[in-house]
PDB file of C-alpha atoms in Angstrom:
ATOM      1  CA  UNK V   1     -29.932  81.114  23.898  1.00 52.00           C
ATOM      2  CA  UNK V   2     -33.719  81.955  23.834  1.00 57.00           C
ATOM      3  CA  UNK V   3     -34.039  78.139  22.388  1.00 57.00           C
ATOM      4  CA  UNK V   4     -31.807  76.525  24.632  1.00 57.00           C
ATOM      5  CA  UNK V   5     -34.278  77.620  27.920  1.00 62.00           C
ATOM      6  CA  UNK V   6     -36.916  76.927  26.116  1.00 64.00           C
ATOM      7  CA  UNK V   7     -35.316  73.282  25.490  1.00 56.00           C
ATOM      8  CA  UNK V   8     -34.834  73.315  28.746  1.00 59.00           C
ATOM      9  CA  UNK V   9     -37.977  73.892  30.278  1.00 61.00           C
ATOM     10  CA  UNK V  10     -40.311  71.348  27.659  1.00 64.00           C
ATOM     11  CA  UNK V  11     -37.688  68.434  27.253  1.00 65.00           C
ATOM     12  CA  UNK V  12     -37.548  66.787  30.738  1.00 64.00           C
ATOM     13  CA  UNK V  13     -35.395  63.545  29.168  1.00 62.00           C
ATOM     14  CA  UNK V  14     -33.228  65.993  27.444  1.00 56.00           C
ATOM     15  CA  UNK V  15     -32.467  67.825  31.015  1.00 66.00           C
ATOM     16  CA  UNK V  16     -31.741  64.560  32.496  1.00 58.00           C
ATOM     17  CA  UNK V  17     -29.566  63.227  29.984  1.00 64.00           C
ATOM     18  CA  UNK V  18     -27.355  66.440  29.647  1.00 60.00           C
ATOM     19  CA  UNK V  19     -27.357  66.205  33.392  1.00 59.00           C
ATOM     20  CA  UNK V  20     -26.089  63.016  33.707  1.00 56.00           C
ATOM     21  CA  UNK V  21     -23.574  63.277  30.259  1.00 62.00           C
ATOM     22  CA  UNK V  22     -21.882  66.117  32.677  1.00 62.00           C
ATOM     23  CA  UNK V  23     -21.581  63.749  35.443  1.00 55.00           C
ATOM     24  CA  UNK V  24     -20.231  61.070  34.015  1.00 51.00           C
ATOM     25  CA  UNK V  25     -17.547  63.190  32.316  1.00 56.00           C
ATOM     26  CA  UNK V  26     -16.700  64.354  35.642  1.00 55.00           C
ATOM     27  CA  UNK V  27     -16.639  60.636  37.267  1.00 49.00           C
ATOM     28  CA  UNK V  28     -14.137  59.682  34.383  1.00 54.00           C
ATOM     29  CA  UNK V  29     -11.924  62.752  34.798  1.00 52.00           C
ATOM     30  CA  UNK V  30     -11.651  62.080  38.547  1.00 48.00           C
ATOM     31  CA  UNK V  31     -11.760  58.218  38.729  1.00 49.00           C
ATOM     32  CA  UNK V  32      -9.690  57.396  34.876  1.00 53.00           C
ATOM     33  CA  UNK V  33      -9.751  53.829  33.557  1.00 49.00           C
ATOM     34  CA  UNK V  34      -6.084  53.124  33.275  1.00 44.00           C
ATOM     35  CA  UNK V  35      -5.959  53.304  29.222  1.00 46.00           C
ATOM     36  CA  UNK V  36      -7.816  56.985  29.558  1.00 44.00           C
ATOM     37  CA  UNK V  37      -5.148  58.016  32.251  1.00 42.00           C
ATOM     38  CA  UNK V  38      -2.483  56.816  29.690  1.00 42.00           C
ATOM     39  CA  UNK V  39      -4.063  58.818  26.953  1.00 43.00           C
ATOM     40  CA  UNK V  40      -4.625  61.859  29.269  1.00 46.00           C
ATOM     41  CA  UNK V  41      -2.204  61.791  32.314  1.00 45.00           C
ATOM     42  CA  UNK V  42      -2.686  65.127  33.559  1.00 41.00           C
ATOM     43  CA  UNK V  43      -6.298  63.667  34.714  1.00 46.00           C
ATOM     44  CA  UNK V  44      -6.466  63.183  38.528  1.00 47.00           C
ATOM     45  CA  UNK V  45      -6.081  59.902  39.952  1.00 43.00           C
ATOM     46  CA  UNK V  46      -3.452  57.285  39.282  1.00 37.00           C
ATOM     47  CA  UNK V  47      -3.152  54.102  37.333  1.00 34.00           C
ATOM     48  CA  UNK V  48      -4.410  51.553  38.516  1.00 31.00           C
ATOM     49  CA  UNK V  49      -2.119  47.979  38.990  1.00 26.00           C
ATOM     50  CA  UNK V  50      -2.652  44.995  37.104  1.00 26.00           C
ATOM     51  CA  UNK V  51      -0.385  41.787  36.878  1.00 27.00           C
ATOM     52  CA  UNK V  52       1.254  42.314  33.513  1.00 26.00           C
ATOM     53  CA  UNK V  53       2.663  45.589  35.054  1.00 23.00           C
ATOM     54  CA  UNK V  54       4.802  43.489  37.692  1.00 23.00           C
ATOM     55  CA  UNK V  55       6.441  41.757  35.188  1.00 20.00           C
ATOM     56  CA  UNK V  56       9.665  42.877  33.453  1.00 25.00           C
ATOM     57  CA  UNK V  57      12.722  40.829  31.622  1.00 27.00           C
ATOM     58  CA  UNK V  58      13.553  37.337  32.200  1.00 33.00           C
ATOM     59  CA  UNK V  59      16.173  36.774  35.418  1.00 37.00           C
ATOM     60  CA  UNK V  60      14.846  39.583  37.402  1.00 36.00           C
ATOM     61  CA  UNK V  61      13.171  39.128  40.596  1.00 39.00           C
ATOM     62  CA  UNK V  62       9.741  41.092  41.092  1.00 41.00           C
ATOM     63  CA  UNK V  63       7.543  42.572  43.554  1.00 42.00           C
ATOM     64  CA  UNK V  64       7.957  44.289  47.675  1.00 42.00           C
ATOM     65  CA  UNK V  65       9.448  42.077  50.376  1.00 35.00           C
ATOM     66  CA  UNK V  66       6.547  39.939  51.138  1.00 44.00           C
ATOM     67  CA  UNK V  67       6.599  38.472  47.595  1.00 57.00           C
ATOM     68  CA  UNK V  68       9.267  38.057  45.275  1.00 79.00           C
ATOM     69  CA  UNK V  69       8.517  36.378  41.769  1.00 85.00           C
ATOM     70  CA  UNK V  70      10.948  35.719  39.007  1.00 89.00           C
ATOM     71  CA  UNK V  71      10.803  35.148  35.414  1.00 93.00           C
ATOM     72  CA  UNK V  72      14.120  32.159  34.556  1.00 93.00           C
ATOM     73  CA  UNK V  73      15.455  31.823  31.146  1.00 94.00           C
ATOM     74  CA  UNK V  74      13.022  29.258  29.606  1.00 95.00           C
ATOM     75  CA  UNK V  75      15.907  27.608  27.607  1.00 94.00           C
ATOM     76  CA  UNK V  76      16.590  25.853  30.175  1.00 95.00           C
ATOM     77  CA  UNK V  77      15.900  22.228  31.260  1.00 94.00           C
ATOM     78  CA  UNK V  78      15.415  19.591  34.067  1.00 95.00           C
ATOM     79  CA  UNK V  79      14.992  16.397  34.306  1.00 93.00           C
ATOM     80  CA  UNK V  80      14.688  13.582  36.661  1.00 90.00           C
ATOM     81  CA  UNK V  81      13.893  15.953  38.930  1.00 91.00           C
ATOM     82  CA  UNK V  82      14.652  19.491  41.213  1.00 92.00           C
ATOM     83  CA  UNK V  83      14.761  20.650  44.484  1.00 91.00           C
ATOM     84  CA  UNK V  84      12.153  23.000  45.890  1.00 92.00           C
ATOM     85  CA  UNK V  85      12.329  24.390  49.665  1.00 89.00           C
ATOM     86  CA  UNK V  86      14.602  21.715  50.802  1.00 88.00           C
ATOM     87  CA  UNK V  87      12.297  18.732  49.355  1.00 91.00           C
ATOM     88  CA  UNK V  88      13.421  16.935  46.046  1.00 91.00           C
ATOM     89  CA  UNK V  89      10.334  17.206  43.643  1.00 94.00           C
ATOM     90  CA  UNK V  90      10.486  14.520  40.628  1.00 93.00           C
ATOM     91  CA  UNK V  91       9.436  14.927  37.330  1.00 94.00           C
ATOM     92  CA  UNK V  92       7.778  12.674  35.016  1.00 94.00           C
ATOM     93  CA  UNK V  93       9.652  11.587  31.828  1.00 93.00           C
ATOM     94  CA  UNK V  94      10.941  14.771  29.536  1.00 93.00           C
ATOM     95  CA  UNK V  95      12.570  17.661  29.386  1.00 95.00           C
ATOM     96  CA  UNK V  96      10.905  20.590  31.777  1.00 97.00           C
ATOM     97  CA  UNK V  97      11.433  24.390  30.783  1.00 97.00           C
ATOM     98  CA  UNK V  98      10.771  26.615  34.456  1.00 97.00           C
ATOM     99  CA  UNK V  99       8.540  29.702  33.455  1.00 97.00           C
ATOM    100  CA  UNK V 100       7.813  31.075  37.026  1.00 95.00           C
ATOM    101  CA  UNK V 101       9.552  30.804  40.222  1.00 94.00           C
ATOM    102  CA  UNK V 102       8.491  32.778  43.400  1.00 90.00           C
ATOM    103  CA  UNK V 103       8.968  33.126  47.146  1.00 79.00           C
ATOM    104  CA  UNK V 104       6.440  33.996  49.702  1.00 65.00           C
ATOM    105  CA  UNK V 105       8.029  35.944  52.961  1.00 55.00           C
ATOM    106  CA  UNK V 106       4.744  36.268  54.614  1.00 53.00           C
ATOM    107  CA  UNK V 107       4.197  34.518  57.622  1.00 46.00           C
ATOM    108  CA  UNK V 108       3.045  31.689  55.761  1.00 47.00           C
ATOM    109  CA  UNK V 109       5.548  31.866  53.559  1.00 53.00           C
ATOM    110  CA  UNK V 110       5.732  29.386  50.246  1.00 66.00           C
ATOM    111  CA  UNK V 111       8.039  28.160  47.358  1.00 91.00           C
ATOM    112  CA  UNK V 112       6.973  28.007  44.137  1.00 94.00           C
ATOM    113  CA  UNK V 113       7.763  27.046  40.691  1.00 96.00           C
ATOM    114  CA  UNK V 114       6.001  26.086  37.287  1.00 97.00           C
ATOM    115  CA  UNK V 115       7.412  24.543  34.959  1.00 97.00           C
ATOM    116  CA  UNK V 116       6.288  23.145  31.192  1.00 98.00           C
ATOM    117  CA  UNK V 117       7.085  20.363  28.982  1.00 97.00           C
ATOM    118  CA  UNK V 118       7.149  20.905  25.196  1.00 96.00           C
ATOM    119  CA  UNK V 119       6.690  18.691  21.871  1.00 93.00           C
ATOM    120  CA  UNK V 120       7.989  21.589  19.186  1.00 90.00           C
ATOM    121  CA  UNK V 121       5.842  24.598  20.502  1.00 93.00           C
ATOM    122  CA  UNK V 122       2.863  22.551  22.101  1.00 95.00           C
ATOM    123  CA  UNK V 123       2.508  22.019  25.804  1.00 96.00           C
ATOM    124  CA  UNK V 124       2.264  18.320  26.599  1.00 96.00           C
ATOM    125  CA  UNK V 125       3.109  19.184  30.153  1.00 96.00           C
ATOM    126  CA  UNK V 126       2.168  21.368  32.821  1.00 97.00           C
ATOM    127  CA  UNK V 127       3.559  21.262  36.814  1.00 97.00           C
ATOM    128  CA  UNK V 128       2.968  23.941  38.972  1.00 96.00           C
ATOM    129  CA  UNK V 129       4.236  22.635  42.726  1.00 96.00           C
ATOM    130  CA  UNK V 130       3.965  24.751  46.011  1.00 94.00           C
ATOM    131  CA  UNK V 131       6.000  23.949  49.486  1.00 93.00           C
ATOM    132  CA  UNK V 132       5.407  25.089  52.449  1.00 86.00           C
ATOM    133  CA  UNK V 133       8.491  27.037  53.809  1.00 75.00           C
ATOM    134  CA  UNK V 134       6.986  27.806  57.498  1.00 83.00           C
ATOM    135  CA  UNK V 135       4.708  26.355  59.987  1.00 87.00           C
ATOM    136  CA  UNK V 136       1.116  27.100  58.929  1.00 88.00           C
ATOM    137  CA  UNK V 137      -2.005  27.305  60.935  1.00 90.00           C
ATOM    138  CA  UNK V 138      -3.811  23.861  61.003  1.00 90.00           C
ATOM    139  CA  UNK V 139      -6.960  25.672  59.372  1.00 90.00           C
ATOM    140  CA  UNK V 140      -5.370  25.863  56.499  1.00 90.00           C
ATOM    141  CA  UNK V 141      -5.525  21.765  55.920  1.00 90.00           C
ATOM    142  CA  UNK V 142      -9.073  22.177  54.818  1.00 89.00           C
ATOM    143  CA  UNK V 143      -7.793  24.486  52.125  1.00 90.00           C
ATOM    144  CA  UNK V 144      -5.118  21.777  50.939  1.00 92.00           C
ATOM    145  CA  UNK V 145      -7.317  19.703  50.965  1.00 92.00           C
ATOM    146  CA  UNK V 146     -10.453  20.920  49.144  1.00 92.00           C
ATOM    147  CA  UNK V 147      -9.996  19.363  45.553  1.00 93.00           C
ATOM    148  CA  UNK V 148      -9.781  15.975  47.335  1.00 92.00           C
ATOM    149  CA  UNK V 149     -13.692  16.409  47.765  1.00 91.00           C
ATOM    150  CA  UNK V 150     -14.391  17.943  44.214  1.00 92.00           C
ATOM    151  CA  UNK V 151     -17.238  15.173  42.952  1.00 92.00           C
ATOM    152  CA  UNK V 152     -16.180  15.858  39.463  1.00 92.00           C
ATOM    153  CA  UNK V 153     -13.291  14.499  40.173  1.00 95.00           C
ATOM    154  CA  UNK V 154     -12.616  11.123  37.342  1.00 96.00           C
ATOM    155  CA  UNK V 155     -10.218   9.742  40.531  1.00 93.00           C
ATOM    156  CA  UNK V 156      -9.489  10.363  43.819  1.00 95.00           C
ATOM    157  CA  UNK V 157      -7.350   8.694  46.965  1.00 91.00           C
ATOM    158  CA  UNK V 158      -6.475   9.635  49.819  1.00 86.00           C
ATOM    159  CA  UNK V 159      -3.504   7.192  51.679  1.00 77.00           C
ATOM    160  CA  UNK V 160      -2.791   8.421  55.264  1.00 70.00           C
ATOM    161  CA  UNK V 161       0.616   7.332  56.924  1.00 73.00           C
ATOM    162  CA  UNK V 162       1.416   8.132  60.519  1.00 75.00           C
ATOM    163  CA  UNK V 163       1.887  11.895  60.900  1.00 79.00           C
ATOM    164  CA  UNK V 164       1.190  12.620  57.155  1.00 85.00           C
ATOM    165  CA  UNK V 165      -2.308  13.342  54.689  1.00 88.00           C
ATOM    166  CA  UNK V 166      -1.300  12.004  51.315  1.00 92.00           C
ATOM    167  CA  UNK V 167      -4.144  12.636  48.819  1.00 94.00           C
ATOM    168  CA  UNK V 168      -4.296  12.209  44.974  1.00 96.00           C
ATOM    169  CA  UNK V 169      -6.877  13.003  42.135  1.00 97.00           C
ATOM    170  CA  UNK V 170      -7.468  13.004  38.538  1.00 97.00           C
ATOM    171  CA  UNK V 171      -9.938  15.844  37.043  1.00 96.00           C
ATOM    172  CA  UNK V 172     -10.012  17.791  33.868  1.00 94.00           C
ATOM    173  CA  UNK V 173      -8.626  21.946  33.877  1.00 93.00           C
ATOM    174  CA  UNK V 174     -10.372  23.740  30.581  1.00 91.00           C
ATOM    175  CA  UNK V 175      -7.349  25.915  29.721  1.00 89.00           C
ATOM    176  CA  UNK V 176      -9.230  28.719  27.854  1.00 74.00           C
ATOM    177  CA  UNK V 177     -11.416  29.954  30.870  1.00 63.00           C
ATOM    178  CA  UNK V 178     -10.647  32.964  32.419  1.00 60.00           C
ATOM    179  CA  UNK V 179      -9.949  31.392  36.247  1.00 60.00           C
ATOM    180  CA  UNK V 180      -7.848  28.298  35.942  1.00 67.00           C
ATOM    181  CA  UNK V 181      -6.678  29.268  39.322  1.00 74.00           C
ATOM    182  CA  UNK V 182      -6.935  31.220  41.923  1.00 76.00           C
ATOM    183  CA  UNK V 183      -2.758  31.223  42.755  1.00 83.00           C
ATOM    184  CA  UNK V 184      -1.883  34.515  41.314  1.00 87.00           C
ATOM    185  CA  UNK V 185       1.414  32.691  40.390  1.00 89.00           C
ATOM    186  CA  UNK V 186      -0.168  30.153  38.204  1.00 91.00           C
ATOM    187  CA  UNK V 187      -2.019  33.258  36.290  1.00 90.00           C
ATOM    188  CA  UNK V 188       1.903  34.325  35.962  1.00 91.00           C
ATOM    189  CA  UNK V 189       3.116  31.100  34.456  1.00 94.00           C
ATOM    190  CA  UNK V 190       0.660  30.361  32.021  1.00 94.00           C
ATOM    191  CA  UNK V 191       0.364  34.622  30.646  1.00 92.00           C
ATOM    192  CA  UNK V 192       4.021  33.888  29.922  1.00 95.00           C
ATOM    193  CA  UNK V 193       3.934  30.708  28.056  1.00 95.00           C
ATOM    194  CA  UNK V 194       1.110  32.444  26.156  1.00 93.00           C
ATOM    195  CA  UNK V 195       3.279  35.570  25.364  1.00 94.00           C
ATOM    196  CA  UNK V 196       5.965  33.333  24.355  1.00 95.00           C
ATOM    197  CA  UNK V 197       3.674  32.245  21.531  1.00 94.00           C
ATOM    198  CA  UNK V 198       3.527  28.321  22.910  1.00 96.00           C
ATOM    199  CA  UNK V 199       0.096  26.370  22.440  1.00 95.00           C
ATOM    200  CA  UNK V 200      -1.678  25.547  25.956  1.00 95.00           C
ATOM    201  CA  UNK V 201      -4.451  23.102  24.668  1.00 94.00           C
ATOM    202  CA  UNK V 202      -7.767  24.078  25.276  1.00 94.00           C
ATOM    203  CA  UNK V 203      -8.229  20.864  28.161  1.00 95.00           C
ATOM    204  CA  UNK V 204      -5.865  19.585  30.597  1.00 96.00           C
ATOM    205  CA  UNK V 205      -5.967  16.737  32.854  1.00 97.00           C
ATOM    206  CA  UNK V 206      -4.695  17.551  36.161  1.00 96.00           C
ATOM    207  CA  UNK V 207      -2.795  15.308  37.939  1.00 97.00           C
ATOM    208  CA  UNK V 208      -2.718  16.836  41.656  1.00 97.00           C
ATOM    209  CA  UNK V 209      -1.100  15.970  45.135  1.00 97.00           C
ATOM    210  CA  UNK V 210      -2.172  17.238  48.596  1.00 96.00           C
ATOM    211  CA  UNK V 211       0.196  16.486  51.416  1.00 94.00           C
ATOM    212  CA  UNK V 212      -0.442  17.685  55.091  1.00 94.00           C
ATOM    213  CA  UNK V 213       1.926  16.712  57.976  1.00 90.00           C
ATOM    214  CA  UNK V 214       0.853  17.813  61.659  1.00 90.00           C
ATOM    215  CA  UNK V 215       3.425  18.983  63.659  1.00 90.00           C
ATOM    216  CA  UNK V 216       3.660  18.568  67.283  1.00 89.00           C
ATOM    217  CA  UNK V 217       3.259  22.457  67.790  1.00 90.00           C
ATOM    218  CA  UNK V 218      -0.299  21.835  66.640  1.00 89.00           C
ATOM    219  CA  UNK V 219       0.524  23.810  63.132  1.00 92.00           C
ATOM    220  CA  UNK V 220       1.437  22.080  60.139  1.00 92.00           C
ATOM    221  CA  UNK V 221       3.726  21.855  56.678  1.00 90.00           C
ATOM    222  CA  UNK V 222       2.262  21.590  53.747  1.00 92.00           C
ATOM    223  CA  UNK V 223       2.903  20.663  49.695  1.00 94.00           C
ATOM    224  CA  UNK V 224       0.309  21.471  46.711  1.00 95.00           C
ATOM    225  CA  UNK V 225       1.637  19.511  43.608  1.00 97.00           C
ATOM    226  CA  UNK V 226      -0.570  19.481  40.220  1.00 97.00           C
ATOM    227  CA  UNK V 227       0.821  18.600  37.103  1.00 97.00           C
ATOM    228  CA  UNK V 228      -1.528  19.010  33.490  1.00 97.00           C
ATOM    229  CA  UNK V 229      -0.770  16.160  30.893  1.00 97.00           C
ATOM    230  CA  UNK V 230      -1.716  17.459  27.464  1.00 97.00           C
ATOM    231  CA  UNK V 231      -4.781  14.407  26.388  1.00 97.00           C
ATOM    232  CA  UNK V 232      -3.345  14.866  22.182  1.00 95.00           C
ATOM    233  CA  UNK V 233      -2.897  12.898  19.016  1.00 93.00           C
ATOM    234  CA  UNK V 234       0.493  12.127  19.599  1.00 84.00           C
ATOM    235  CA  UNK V 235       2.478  14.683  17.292  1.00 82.00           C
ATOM    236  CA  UNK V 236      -0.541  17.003  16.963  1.00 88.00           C
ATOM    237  CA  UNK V 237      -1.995  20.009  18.618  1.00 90.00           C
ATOM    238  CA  UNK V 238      -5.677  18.075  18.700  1.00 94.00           C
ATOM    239  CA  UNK V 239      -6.988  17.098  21.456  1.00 96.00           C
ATOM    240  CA  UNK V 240      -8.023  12.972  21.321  1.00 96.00           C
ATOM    241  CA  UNK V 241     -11.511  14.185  21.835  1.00 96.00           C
ATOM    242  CA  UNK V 242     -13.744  17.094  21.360  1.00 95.00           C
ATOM    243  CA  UNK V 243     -13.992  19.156  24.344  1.00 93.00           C
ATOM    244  CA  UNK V 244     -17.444  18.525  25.551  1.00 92.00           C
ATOM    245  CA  UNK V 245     -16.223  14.663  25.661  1.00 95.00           C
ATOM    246  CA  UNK V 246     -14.273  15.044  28.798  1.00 96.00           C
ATOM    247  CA  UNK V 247     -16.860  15.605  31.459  1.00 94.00           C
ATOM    248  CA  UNK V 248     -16.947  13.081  34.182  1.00 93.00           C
ATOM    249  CA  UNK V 249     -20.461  11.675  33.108  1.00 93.00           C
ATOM    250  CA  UNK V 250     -19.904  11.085  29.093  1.00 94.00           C
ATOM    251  CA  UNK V 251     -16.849  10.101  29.271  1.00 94.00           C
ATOM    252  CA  UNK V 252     -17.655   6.291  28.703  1.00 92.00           C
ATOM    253  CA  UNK V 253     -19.263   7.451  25.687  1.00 92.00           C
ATOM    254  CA  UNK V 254     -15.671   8.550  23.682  1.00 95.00           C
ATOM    255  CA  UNK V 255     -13.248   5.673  23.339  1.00 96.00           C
ATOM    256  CA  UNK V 256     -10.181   7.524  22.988  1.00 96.00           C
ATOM    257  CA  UNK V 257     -11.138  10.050  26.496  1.00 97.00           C
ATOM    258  CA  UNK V 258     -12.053   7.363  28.532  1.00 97.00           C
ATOM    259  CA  UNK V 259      -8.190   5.406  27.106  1.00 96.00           C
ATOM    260  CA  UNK V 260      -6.191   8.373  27.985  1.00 97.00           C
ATOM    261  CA  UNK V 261      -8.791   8.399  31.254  1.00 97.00           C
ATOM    262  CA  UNK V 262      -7.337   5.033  32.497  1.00 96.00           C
ATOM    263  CA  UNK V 263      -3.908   5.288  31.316  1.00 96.00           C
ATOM    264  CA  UNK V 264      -4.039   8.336  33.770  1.00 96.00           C
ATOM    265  CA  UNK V 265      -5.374   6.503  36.556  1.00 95.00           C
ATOM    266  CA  UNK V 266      -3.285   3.865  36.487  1.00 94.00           C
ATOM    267  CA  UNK V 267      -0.019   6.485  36.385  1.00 95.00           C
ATOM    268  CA  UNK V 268      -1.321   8.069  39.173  1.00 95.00           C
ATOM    269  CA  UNK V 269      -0.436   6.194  42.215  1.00 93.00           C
ATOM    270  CA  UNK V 270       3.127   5.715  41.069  1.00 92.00           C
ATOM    271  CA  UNK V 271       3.394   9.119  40.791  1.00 93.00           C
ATOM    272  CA  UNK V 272       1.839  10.009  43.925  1.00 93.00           C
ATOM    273  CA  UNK V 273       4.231   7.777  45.559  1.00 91.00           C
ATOM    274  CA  UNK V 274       7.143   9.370  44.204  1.00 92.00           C
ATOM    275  CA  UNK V 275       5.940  12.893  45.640  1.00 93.00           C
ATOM    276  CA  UNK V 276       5.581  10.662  48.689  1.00 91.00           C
ATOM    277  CA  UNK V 277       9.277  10.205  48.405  1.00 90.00           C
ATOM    278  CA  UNK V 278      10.523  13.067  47.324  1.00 91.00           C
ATOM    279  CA  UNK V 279       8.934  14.922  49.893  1.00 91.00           C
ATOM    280  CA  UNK V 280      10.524  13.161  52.298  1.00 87.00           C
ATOM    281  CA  UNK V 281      13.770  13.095  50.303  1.00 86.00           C
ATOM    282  CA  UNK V 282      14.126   9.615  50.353  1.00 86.00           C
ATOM    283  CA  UNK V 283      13.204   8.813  46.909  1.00 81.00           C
ATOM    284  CA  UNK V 284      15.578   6.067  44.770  1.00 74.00           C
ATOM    285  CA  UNK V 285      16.115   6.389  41.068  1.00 65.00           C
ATOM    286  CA  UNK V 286      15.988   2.753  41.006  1.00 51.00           C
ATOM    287  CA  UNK V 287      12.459   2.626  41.825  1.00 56.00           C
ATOM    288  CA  UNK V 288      11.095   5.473  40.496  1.00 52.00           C
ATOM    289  CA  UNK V 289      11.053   4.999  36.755  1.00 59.00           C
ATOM    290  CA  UNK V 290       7.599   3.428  36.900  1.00 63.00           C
ATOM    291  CA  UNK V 291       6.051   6.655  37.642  1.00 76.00           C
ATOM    292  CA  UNK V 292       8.110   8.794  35.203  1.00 83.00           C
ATOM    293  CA  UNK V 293       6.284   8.252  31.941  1.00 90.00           C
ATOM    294  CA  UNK V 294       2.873   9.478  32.199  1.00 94.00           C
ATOM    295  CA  UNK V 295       0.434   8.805  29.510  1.00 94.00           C
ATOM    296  CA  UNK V 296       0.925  12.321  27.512  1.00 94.00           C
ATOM    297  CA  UNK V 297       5.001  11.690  28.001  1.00 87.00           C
ATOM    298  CA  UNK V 298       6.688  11.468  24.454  1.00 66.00           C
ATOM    299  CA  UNK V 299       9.086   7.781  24.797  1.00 51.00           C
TER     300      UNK V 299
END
């Protein structure tokens, strides 16, 4: 004991760091980190919630009242295409597998569903769409609208028709980043295809849709459309070119980026114009096979 004061009194740094190893221990006990709390639940304080904990079997809708998210059998198929809050939505050339569907009941409420195209266990396709159920507040164009002004965009067009926005763009999603989006839905749909063991590549190139339509209440409906063609050797899980290749400003450099590049922008004002269509469910399967194969589409 007699050493102890003694330690006490000399070894300042000593005092301080048994002082703050004591509060610390009583920080964690108080405030756990959710794998402590599992390994000790009798601590105070509760677990905290994270997204994989909302998620249970396949077929079972999810979440409070507001939001309700659902996990369909992904044996399933589409094609052609599907409707989603009372619009038809086409798809481009394939089978498509849903992963996620969910339904907004806020005031500015949403439908939305992700779905992914496969070659064996590779993704070759990626759509994640999101209608507008309600009237929104016209503010919230801006926010549509945003990627239409990203400069590192390859592509971008915008084609205005009375009463509508109509924009379009071509830009590259790296797949292995942490934040491929900030829709808490998308963050569902691609965790699951990664717990189902299927291979996202590492880049994507995002084929995306903004549509805005003014209302004469002053509000607005809205549709956010992006689908994520798979830029691989056909048959293979490599990517045509090395991932630093892709950026907007070397892409003349690679032969085989800036190919798939084109192809792409050449695709996507057919498909635009089939969104166009479908949106305002007047689209004709007679003319809409010209937008259906898409350059990572398997014919």
């Amino acid at each position: 004991m007699h050493n102890c004061l003694s330690l006490w009194k000399r070894a300042a740094l000593w005092r301080l760091s048994l002082v703050l190893s004591i509060l610390c221990f009583i920080l964690a006990a108080y405030f756990p980190t959710d794998s402590l709390k599992k390994t000790f639940p009798w601590l105070p304080g509760q677990e905290h919630f994270t997204q994989q904990h909302s998620f249970q079997s396949k077929d079972q809708s999810h979440g409070d009242a507001r939001e309700q998210l659902s996990l369909p059998d992904m044996q399933k198929s589409f094609k052609g295409s599907i409707t989603l809050a009372g619009h038809t939505l086409p798809l481009p050339h394939g089978e498509w597998h849903p992963v996620v569907m969910a339904q907004s009941e806020e005031e500015n409420g949403a439908n939305f569903i992700a779905l992914i195209r496969l070659d064996h266990s590779v993704v070759t396709g990626f759509i994640t769409a999101q209608l507008s159920q309600k009237a929104l507040p016209p503010i919230l164009a801006d926010d549509i609208m945003t990627p239409c002004h990203d400069d590192r965009n390859y592509f971008t067009t915008n084609k205005n028709v009375p009463g509508q926005i109509n924009c379009s763009f071509l830009a590259n999603a790296v797949m292995a980043e942490d934040v491929v989006s900030l829709n808490p839905f998308v963050h569902a749909a691609i965790s699951r295809i990664r717990d189902a063991g299927l291979l996202i590549p590492p880049l994507m190139i995002t084929a995306g849709w903004r549509h805005v339509s003014p209302l004469p209440s002053g509000q607005i409906t809205g549709a956010i459309v992006d689908v994520l063609l798979s830029p691989l050797e056909q048959g293979t899980p490599r990517l045509l070119a090395p991932l630093s290749h892709w950026d907007k400003k070397v892409l003349n450099k690679d032969p085989a980026a800036l190919n798939f590049i084109n192809k792409a922008k050449e695709w996507l004002p057919l498909w635009s114009n089939l969104l166009a269509e479908g949106y305002n469910n007047v689209l004709l399967p007679s003319t809409s096979s010209g937008g259906k194969f898409d350059p990572a589409s398997l014919r």
